[in-house]
């Protein structure tokens, strides 16, 4: 940000920094980040943008896509499945994410709820990597949710029953179980839901390839949570411009 201010007058104008003012340096930005964390206003900024998006009727609210992505920790990871004494060089808030009982990545998980069609982020949470994806779904859903699209990690009879009791259509991919292969109806439903659910993968790919989320930029859950909220806010602002232009065509 400091480099962009020195390089572009348009960037200074966007930030409200006049030619007569000092350009904020990295120390100023670090102090500002610490203030945001201390005051706990990271979600307030995101919600303020969401209110404006709703006023512009850009949130479609047809369905909600729920998913999580793993972000590698900023520090060297400890040995897999070792005790806390081995974590002296790592990020103590991060933990090993596993798949099929195998540790795969030491870091965090960013859980998101995305508006179907508009690809606007409606909610998010950040957890250590060991937290299962499905534990965050209740915190991510809004009261106006009509349908939930999610992958097989969220599949359970109890989850489907709970969503239906709330008047939410559970479009969660069916997972085959031992001695219980998928029926033809379940296969057809998966075929309809997979393309819809896959929209959230484009967002994760953009964040990791272009927005510095391939690896955590900071140490600690609080700092990385702030980064995720600000990243989601910037994403929604970018989507706002795209959706507004599409509406004018």
PDB file of C-alpha atoms in Angstrom:
ATOM      1  CA  UNK A   1       0.000   0.000   0.000  1.00  0.00           C
ATOM      2  CA  UNK A   2       2.864   2.372   0.789  1.00  0.00           C
ATOM      3  CA  UNK A   3       4.444   1.633  -2.604  1.00  0.00           C
ATOM      4  CA  UNK A   4       1.145   2.213  -4.440  1.00  0.00           C
ATOM      5  CA  UNK A   5       0.741   5.594  -2.720  1.00  0.00           C
ATOM      6  CA  UNK A   6       4.188   6.690  -3.838  1.00  0.00           C
ATOM      7  CA  UNK A   7       3.654   5.400  -7.373  1.00  0.00           C
ATOM      8  CA  UNK A   8       0.108   6.542  -8.173  1.00  0.00           C
ATOM      9  CA  UNK A   9      -1.724   9.780  -7.557  1.00  0.00           C
ATOM     10  CA  UNK A  10      -4.995   7.956  -8.213  1.00  0.00           C
ATOM     11  CA  UNK A  11      -4.263   5.620  -5.310  1.00  0.00           C
ATOM     12  CA  UNK A  12      -3.607   8.551  -2.963  1.00  0.00           C
ATOM     13  CA  UNK A  13      -6.857  10.135  -4.076  1.00  0.00           C
ATOM     14  CA  UNK A  14      -8.734   6.868  -3.407  1.00  0.00           C
ATOM     15  CA  UNK A  15      -7.294   6.764   0.137  1.00  0.00           C
ATOM     16  CA  UNK A  16      -7.922  10.458   0.760  1.00  0.00           C
ATOM     17  CA  UNK A  17      -4.218  11.261   1.185  1.00  0.00           C
ATOM     18  CA  UNK A  18      -3.427  14.670  -0.296  1.00  0.00           C
ATOM     19  CA  UNK A  19      -0.065  15.641  -1.801  1.00  0.00           C
ATOM     20  CA  UNK A  20       0.687  17.738   1.261  1.00  0.00           C
ATOM     21  CA  UNK A  21       0.223  14.819   3.663  1.00  0.00           C
ATOM     22  CA  UNK A  22       2.778  12.233   4.684  1.00  0.00           C
ATOM     23  CA  UNK A  23       2.275   8.832   3.122  1.00  0.00           C
ATOM     24  CA  UNK A  24       1.534   6.248   5.833  1.00  0.00           C
ATOM     25  CA  UNK A  25       4.467   3.869   6.207  1.00  0.00           C
ATOM     26  CA  UNK A  26       4.418   0.205   7.178  1.00  0.00           C
ATOM     27  CA  UNK A  27       4.678   1.003  10.895  1.00  0.00           C
ATOM     28  CA  UNK A  28       1.563   3.170  10.705  1.00  0.00           C
ATOM     29  CA  UNK A  29      -0.305   0.350   8.966  1.00  0.00           C
ATOM     30  CA  UNK A  30       0.804  -2.183  11.595  1.00  0.00           C
ATOM     31  CA  UNK A  31      -0.441   0.080  14.391  1.00  0.00           C
ATOM     32  CA  UNK A  32      -3.735   0.554  12.557  1.00  0.00           C
ATOM     33  CA  UNK A  33      -4.146  -3.215  12.190  1.00  0.00           C
ATOM     34  CA  UNK A  34      -3.528  -3.658  15.911  1.00  0.00           C
ATOM     35  CA  UNK A  35      -6.203  -1.054  16.679  1.00  0.00           C
ATOM     36  CA  UNK A  36      -8.712  -2.874  14.473  1.00  0.00           C
ATOM     37  CA  UNK A  37      -8.046  -6.111  16.357  1.00  0.00           C
ATOM     38  CA  UNK A  38      -8.168  -4.435  19.769  1.00  0.00           C
ATOM     39  CA  UNK A  39     -11.475  -2.687  19.050  1.00  0.00           C
ATOM     40  CA  UNK A  40     -12.983  -5.771  17.419  1.00  0.00           C
ATOM     41  CA  UNK A  41     -14.429  -3.810  14.504  1.00  0.00           C
ATOM     42  CA  UNK A  42     -13.256  -6.106  11.719  1.00  0.00           C
ATOM     43  CA  UNK A  43     -16.773  -7.394  11.076  1.00  0.00           C
ATOM     44  CA  UNK A  44     -18.329  -3.937  11.451  1.00  0.00           C
ATOM     45  CA  UNK A  45     -16.609  -2.762   8.255  1.00  0.00           C
ATOM     46  CA  UNK A  46     -17.772  -5.881   6.414  1.00  0.00           C
ATOM     47  CA  UNK A  47     -21.353  -5.445   7.646  1.00  0.00           C
ATOM     48  CA  UNK A  48     -21.381  -1.788   6.575  1.00  0.00           C
ATOM     49  CA  UNK A  49     -20.597  -2.857   3.006  1.00  0.00           C
ATOM     50  CA  UNK A  50     -23.236  -5.617   3.191  1.00  0.00           C
ATOM     51  CA  UNK A  51     -25.910  -3.066   4.144  1.00  0.00           C
ATOM     52  CA  UNK A  52     -25.084  -1.055   1.023  1.00  0.00           C
ATOM     53  CA  UNK A  53     -25.142  -4.180  -1.143  1.00  0.00           C
ATOM     54  CA  UNK A  54     -28.610  -5.018   0.145  1.00  0.00           C
ATOM     55  CA  UNK A  55     -29.767  -1.458  -0.515  1.00  0.00           C
ATOM     56  CA  UNK A  56     -28.624  -1.884  -4.131  1.00  0.00           C
ATOM     57  CA  UNK A  57     -30.479  -5.243  -4.273  1.00  0.00           C
ATOM     58  CA  UNK A  58     -27.316  -7.037  -5.371  1.00  0.00           C
ATOM     59  CA  UNK A  59     -27.748  -9.909  -2.907  1.00  0.00           C
ATOM     60  CA  UNK A  60     -29.939 -12.466  -4.662  1.00  0.00           C
ATOM     61  CA  UNK A  61     -30.620 -14.675  -1.591  1.00  0.00           C
ATOM     62  CA  UNK A  62     -31.650 -17.680  -3.698  1.00  0.00           C
ATOM     63  CA  UNK A  63     -29.212 -19.952  -1.920  1.00  0.00           C
ATOM     64  CA  UNK A  64     -26.048 -19.982   0.171  1.00  0.00           C
ATOM     65  CA  UNK A  65     -22.832 -21.804  -0.758  1.00  0.00           C
ATOM     66  CA  UNK A  66     -20.897 -22.995   2.289  1.00  0.00           C
ATOM     67  CA  UNK A  67     -17.318 -24.241   2.157  1.00  0.00           C
ATOM     68  CA  UNK A  68     -13.884 -23.950   3.767  1.00  0.00           C
ATOM     69  CA  UNK A  69     -10.328 -23.698   2.487  1.00  0.00           C
ATOM     70  CA  UNK A  70      -7.059 -24.527   4.241  1.00  0.00           C
ATOM     71  CA  UNK A  71      -4.416 -21.811   4.563  1.00  0.00           C
ATOM     72  CA  UNK A  72      -0.860 -22.830   5.400  1.00  0.00           C
ATOM     73  CA  UNK A  73       0.609 -21.224   8.535  1.00  0.00           C
ATOM     74  CA  UNK A  74       3.203 -18.461   8.220  1.00  0.00           C
ATOM     75  CA  UNK A  75       5.776 -20.289  10.346  1.00  0.00           C
ATOM     76  CA  UNK A  76       7.573 -23.611  10.008  1.00  0.00           C
ATOM     77  CA  UNK A  77       5.123 -26.301  11.180  1.00  0.00           C
ATOM     78  CA  UNK A  78       5.875 -28.584  14.135  1.00  0.00           C
ATOM     79  CA  UNK A  79       6.200 -32.352  13.636  1.00  0.00           C
ATOM     80  CA  UNK A  80       2.862 -33.977  12.862  1.00  0.00           C
ATOM     81  CA  UNK A  81       0.826 -35.112  15.870  1.00  0.00           C
ATOM     82  CA  UNK A  82       3.547 -34.024  18.317  1.00  0.00           C
ATOM     83  CA  UNK A  83       2.812 -32.470  21.696  1.00  0.00           C
ATOM     84  CA  UNK A  84       2.834 -28.718  22.334  1.00  0.00           C
ATOM     85  CA  UNK A  85       6.466 -28.774  23.416  1.00  0.00           C
ATOM     86  CA  UNK A  86       7.468 -29.272  19.791  1.00  0.00           C
ATOM     87  CA  UNK A  87       5.750 -26.083  18.616  1.00  0.00           C
ATOM     88  CA  UNK A  88       8.375 -23.543  19.699  1.00  0.00           C
ATOM     89  CA  UNK A  89       9.080 -22.433  16.086  1.00  0.00           C
ATOM     90  CA  UNK A  90       5.507 -22.602  14.797  1.00  0.00           C
ATOM     91  CA  UNK A  91       2.309 -20.581  15.079  1.00  0.00           C
ATOM     92  CA  UNK A  92       0.735 -21.757  18.376  1.00  0.00           C
ATOM     93  CA  UNK A  93      -2.808 -20.883  17.228  1.00  0.00           C
ATOM     94  CA  UNK A  94      -2.544 -22.987  14.061  1.00  0.00           C
ATOM     95  CA  UNK A  95      -3.033 -26.753  13.929  1.00  0.00           C
ATOM     96  CA  UNK A  96      -2.862 -29.661  11.522  1.00  0.00           C
ATOM     97  CA  UNK A  97      -5.730 -30.079   9.077  1.00  0.00           C
ATOM     98  CA  UNK A  98      -6.310 -33.727   8.273  1.00  0.00           C
ATOM     99  CA  UNK A  99      -7.933 -35.749   5.518  1.00  0.00           C
ATOM    100  CA  UNK A 100      -8.746 -39.443   5.901  1.00  0.00           C
ATOM    101  CA  UNK A 101      -6.940 -39.424   9.269  1.00  0.00           C
ATOM    102  CA  UNK A 102      -3.759 -38.045   7.661  1.00  0.00           C
ATOM    103  CA  UNK A 103      -2.277 -34.673   8.599  1.00  0.00           C
ATOM    104  CA  UNK A 104      -1.925 -32.630   5.404  1.00  0.00           C
ATOM    105  CA  UNK A 105      -1.417 -28.923   6.184  1.00  0.00           C
ATOM    106  CA  UNK A 106      -0.509 -26.972   9.315  1.00  0.00           C
ATOM    107  CA  UNK A 107      -2.427 -23.730   9.446  1.00  0.00           C
ATOM    108  CA  UNK A 108      -5.949 -22.351   9.493  1.00  0.00           C
ATOM    109  CA  UNK A 109      -9.296 -22.818   7.792  1.00  0.00           C
ATOM    110  CA  UNK A 110     -11.285 -19.952   6.315  1.00  0.00           C
ATOM    111  CA  UNK A 111     -14.993 -20.848   6.302  1.00  0.00           C
ATOM    112  CA  UNK A 112     -17.302 -18.784   4.083  1.00  0.00           C
ATOM    113  CA  UNK A 113     -20.958 -18.435   3.130  1.00  0.00           C
ATOM    114  CA  UNK A 114     -21.423 -17.106  -0.406  1.00  0.00           C
ATOM    115  CA  UNK A 115     -24.573 -15.789  -2.050  1.00  0.00           C
ATOM    116  CA  UNK A 116     -25.574 -18.015  -4.977  1.00  0.00           C
ATOM    117  CA  UNK A 117     -25.374 -16.207  -8.307  1.00  0.00           C
ATOM    118  CA  UNK A 118     -23.876 -12.923  -7.128  1.00  0.00           C
ATOM    119  CA  UNK A 119     -20.819 -14.613  -5.522  1.00  0.00           C
ATOM    120  CA  UNK A 120     -20.887 -12.070  -2.697  1.00  0.00           C
ATOM    121  CA  UNK A 121     -19.530 -13.261   0.646  1.00  0.00           C
ATOM    122  CA  UNK A 122     -22.228 -13.098   3.309  1.00  0.00           C
ATOM    123  CA  UNK A 123     -20.325 -14.420   6.336  1.00  0.00           C
ATOM    124  CA  UNK A 124     -17.046 -16.036   7.315  1.00  0.00           C
ATOM    125  CA  UNK A 125     -15.106 -17.470  10.212  1.00  0.00           C
ATOM    126  CA  UNK A 126     -11.492 -18.493  10.713  1.00  0.00           C
ATOM    127  CA  UNK A 127     -10.484 -21.486  12.821  1.00  0.00           C
ATOM    128  CA  UNK A 128      -7.379 -23.586  13.436  1.00  0.00           C
ATOM    129  CA  UNK A 129      -6.879 -26.157  10.708  1.00  0.00           C
ATOM    130  CA  UNK A 130      -7.976 -29.114  12.843  1.00  0.00           C
ATOM    131  CA  UNK A 131     -11.546 -27.804  13.189  1.00  0.00           C
ATOM    132  CA  UNK A 132     -13.939 -29.781  10.986  1.00  0.00           C
ATOM    133  CA  UNK A 133     -15.654 -27.841   8.205  1.00  0.00           C
ATOM    134  CA  UNK A 134     -19.186 -28.755   9.325  1.00  0.00           C
ATOM    135  CA  UNK A 135     -18.847 -27.193  12.798  1.00  0.00           C
ATOM    136  CA  UNK A 136     -19.110 -23.649  11.403  1.00  0.00           C
ATOM    137  CA  UNK A 137     -22.206 -23.950   9.237  1.00  0.00           C
ATOM    138  CA  UNK A 138     -24.665 -22.678  11.865  1.00  0.00           C
ATOM    139  CA  UNK A 139     -22.613 -19.521  12.431  1.00  0.00           C
ATOM    140  CA  UNK A 140     -22.422 -18.853   8.685  1.00  0.00           C
ATOM    141  CA  UNK A 141     -26.117 -19.062   7.795  1.00  0.00           C
ATOM    142  CA  UNK A 142     -28.412 -16.031   7.816  1.00  0.00           C
ATOM    143  CA  UNK A 143     -32.051 -15.971   8.866  1.00  0.00           C
ATOM    144  CA  UNK A 144     -33.131 -15.426   5.250  1.00  0.00           C
ATOM    145  CA  UNK A 145     -31.307 -18.494   3.908  1.00  0.00           C
ATOM    146  CA  UNK A 146     -33.521 -20.498   1.540  1.00  0.00           C
ATOM    147  CA  UNK A 147     -31.166 -23.282   0.447  1.00  0.00           C
ATOM    148  CA  UNK A 148     -27.691 -24.462   1.436  1.00  0.00           C
ATOM    149  CA  UNK A 149     -25.232 -25.923  -1.074  1.00  0.00           C
ATOM    150  CA  UNK A 150     -22.284 -27.769   0.463  1.00  0.00           C
ATOM    151  CA  UNK A 151     -19.933 -30.658  -0.243  1.00  0.00           C
ATOM    152  CA  UNK A 152     -19.925 -34.124   1.292  1.00  0.00           C
ATOM    153  CA  UNK A 153     -18.045 -32.999   4.415  1.00  0.00           C
ATOM    154  CA  UNK A 154     -21.304 -31.433   5.645  1.00  0.00           C
ATOM    155  CA  UNK A 155     -23.472 -34.478   4.931  1.00  0.00           C
ATOM    156  CA  UNK A 156     -25.350 -36.014   7.854  1.00  0.00           C
ATOM    157  CA  UNK A 157     -28.942 -37.015   8.510  1.00  0.00           C
ATOM    158  CA  UNK A 158     -29.064 -34.784  11.582  1.00  0.00           C
ATOM    159  CA  UNK A 159     -27.830 -31.769   9.597  1.00  0.00           C
ATOM    160  CA  UNK A 160     -30.407 -32.276   6.859  1.00  0.00           C
ATOM    161  CA  UNK A 161     -33.219 -32.645   9.404  1.00  0.00           C
ATOM    162  CA  UNK A 162     -32.120 -29.505  11.250  1.00  0.00           C
ATOM    163  CA  UNK A 163     -32.025 -27.420   8.069  1.00  0.00           C
ATOM    164  CA  UNK A 164     -35.430 -28.687   6.945  1.00  0.00           C
ATOM    165  CA  UNK A 165     -36.876 -27.845  10.360  1.00  0.00           C
ATOM    166  CA  UNK A 166     -35.637 -24.277   9.804  1.00  0.00           C
ATOM    167  CA  UNK A 167     -37.300 -24.127   6.389  1.00  0.00           C
ATOM    168  CA  UNK A 168     -33.958 -24.387   4.542  1.00  0.00           C
ATOM    169  CA  UNK A 169     -33.538 -26.757   1.613  1.00  0.00           C
ATOM    170  CA  UNK A 170     -30.427 -28.927   2.294  1.00  0.00           C
ATOM    171  CA  UNK A 171     -28.666 -29.177  -1.078  1.00  0.00           C
ATOM    172  CA  UNK A 172     -25.725 -31.018   0.476  1.00  0.00           C
ATOM    173  CA  UNK A 173     -23.907 -33.563  -1.654  1.00  0.00           C
ATOM    174  CA  UNK A 174     -24.761 -37.118  -0.647  1.00  0.00           C
ATOM    175  CA  UNK A 175     -21.859 -39.209   0.613  1.00  0.00           C
ATOM    176  CA  UNK A 176     -21.823 -42.972   0.059  1.00  0.00           C
ATOM    177  CA  UNK A 177     -21.337 -45.051   3.187  1.00  0.00           C
ATOM    178  CA  UNK A 178     -20.205 -48.599   3.837  1.00  0.00           C
ATOM    179  CA  UNK A 179     -22.750 -51.036   2.416  1.00  0.00           C
ATOM    180  CA  UNK A 180     -24.964 -48.084   1.418  1.00  0.00           C
ATOM    181  CA  UNK A 181     -24.096 -46.888  -2.107  1.00  0.00           C
ATOM    182  CA  UNK A 182     -25.848 -43.845  -3.491  1.00  0.00           C
ATOM    183  CA  UNK A 183     -29.255 -44.369  -5.012  1.00  0.00           C
ATOM    184  CA  UNK A 184     -30.048 -43.092  -8.502  1.00  0.00           C
ATOM    185  CA  UNK A 185     -32.028 -40.207  -7.010  1.00  0.00           C
ATOM    186  CA  UNK A 186     -29.079 -39.221  -4.827  1.00  0.00           C
ATOM    187  CA  UNK A 187     -26.730 -39.383  -7.806  1.00  0.00           C
ATOM    188  CA  UNK A 188     -29.055 -37.153  -9.821  1.00  0.00           C
ATOM    189  CA  UNK A 189     -29.276 -34.655  -6.961  1.00  0.00           C
ATOM    190  CA  UNK A 190     -25.483 -34.569  -6.673  1.00  0.00           C
ATOM    191  CA  UNK A 191     -25.283 -33.957 -10.409  1.00  0.00           C
ATOM    192  CA  UNK A 192     -27.586 -30.921 -10.095  1.00  0.00           C
ATOM    193  CA  UNK A 193     -25.884 -29.466  -7.031  1.00  0.00           C
ATOM    194  CA  UNK A 194     -22.193 -29.905  -7.916  1.00  0.00           C
ATOM    195  CA  UNK A 195     -22.070 -27.075 -10.528  1.00  0.00           C
ATOM    196  CA  UNK A 196     -23.807 -24.688  -8.134  1.00  0.00           C
ATOM    197  CA  UNK A 197     -21.608 -25.534  -5.158  1.00  0.00           C
ATOM    198  CA  UNK A 198     -18.466 -25.245  -7.297  1.00  0.00           C
ATOM    199  CA  UNK A 199     -18.936 -21.462  -7.614  1.00  0.00           C
ATOM    200  CA  UNK A 200     -17.298 -20.994  -4.225  1.00  0.00           C
ATOM    201  CA  UNK A 201     -14.134 -22.704  -5.482  1.00  0.00           C
ATOM    202  CA  UNK A 202     -13.568 -19.847  -7.928  1.00  0.00           C
ATOM    203  CA  UNK A 203     -13.495 -17.426  -5.020  1.00  0.00           C
ATOM    204  CA  UNK A 204     -10.955 -19.485  -3.096  1.00  0.00           C
ATOM    205  CA  UNK A 205      -8.820 -19.831  -6.229  1.00  0.00           C
ATOM    206  CA  UNK A 206      -8.866 -16.047  -6.757  1.00  0.00           C
ATOM    207  CA  UNK A 207      -7.978 -15.367  -3.130  1.00  0.00           C
ATOM    208  CA  UNK A 208      -5.072 -17.802  -3.165  1.00  0.00           C
ATOM    209  CA  UNK A 209      -3.658 -16.983  -6.587  1.00  0.00           C
ATOM    210  CA  UNK A 210      -4.124 -13.213  -6.570  1.00  0.00           C
ATOM    211  CA  UNK A 211      -4.908 -12.063  -3.000  1.00  0.00           C
ATOM    212  CA  UNK A 212      -2.085 -13.589  -0.936  1.00  0.00           C
ATOM    213  CA  UNK A 213      -4.135 -16.269   0.818  1.00  0.00           C
ATOM    214  CA  UNK A 214      -2.097 -19.266  -0.313  1.00  0.00           C
ATOM    215  CA  UNK A 215      -0.159 -18.931   2.937  1.00  0.00           C
ATOM    216  CA  UNK A 216      -1.049 -17.023   6.106  1.00  0.00           C
ATOM    217  CA  UNK A 217       0.528 -13.585   6.197  1.00  0.00           C
ATOM    218  CA  UNK A 218       0.510 -13.312   9.967  1.00  0.00           C
ATOM    219  CA  UNK A 219       1.053 -15.337  13.130  1.00  0.00           C
ATOM    220  CA  UNK A 220      -1.968 -15.847  15.364  1.00  0.00           C
ATOM    221  CA  UNK A 221      -5.675 -16.416  14.924  1.00  0.00           C
ATOM    222  CA  UNK A 222      -6.697 -12.789  15.575  1.00  0.00           C
ATOM    223  CA  UNK A 223      -4.428 -11.290  12.905  1.00  0.00           C
ATOM    224  CA  UNK A 224      -5.352 -13.859  10.295  1.00  0.00           C
ATOM    225  CA  UNK A 225      -9.054 -13.450  11.092  1.00  0.00           C
ATOM    226  CA  UNK A 226      -8.718  -9.700  10.505  1.00  0.00           C
ATOM    227  CA  UNK A 227      -6.969 -10.384   7.209  1.00  0.00           C
ATOM    228  CA  UNK A 228      -9.806 -12.689   6.112  1.00  0.00           C
ATOM    229  CA  UNK A 229     -12.513 -10.145   6.980  1.00  0.00           C
ATOM    230  CA  UNK A 230     -10.721  -7.364   5.098  1.00  0.00           C
ATOM    231  CA  UNK A 231     -10.104  -9.689   2.150  1.00  0.00           C
ATOM    232  CA  UNK A 232     -13.810 -10.603   2.031  1.00  0.00           C
ATOM    233  CA  UNK A 233     -14.735  -6.920   2.220  1.00  0.00           C
ATOM    234  CA  UNK A 234     -12.432  -6.085  -0.688  1.00  0.00           C
ATOM    235  CA  UNK A 235     -13.857  -9.042  -2.624  1.00  0.00           C
ATOM    236  CA  UNK A 236     -17.421  -7.753  -2.159  1.00  0.00           C
ATOM    237  CA  UNK A 237     -16.425  -4.257  -3.254  1.00  0.00           C
ATOM    238  CA  UNK A 238     -14.910  -5.705  -6.434  1.00  0.00           C
ATOM    239  CA  UNK A 239     -17.998  -7.831  -7.059  1.00  0.00           C
ATOM    240  CA  UNK A 240     -20.148  -4.729  -6.515  1.00  0.00           C
ATOM    241  CA  UNK A 241     -18.508  -2.990  -9.468  1.00  0.00           C
ATOM    242  CA  UNK A 242     -18.866  -6.094 -11.670  1.00  0.00           C
ATOM    243  CA  UNK A 243     -22.523  -6.662 -10.776  1.00  0.00           C
ATOM    244  CA  UNK A 244     -23.335  -2.983 -11.272  1.00  0.00           C
ATOM    245  CA  UNK A 245     -21.791  -3.027 -14.755  1.00  0.00           C
ATOM    246  CA  UNK A 246     -23.679  -6.214 -15.658  1.00  0.00           C
ATOM    247  CA  UNK A 247     -26.930  -4.594 -14.569  1.00  0.00           C
ATOM    248  CA  UNK A 248     -26.324  -1.679 -16.925  1.00  0.00           C
ATOM    249  CA  UNK A 249     -25.796  -3.917 -19.982  1.00  0.00           C
TER     250      UNK A 249
END
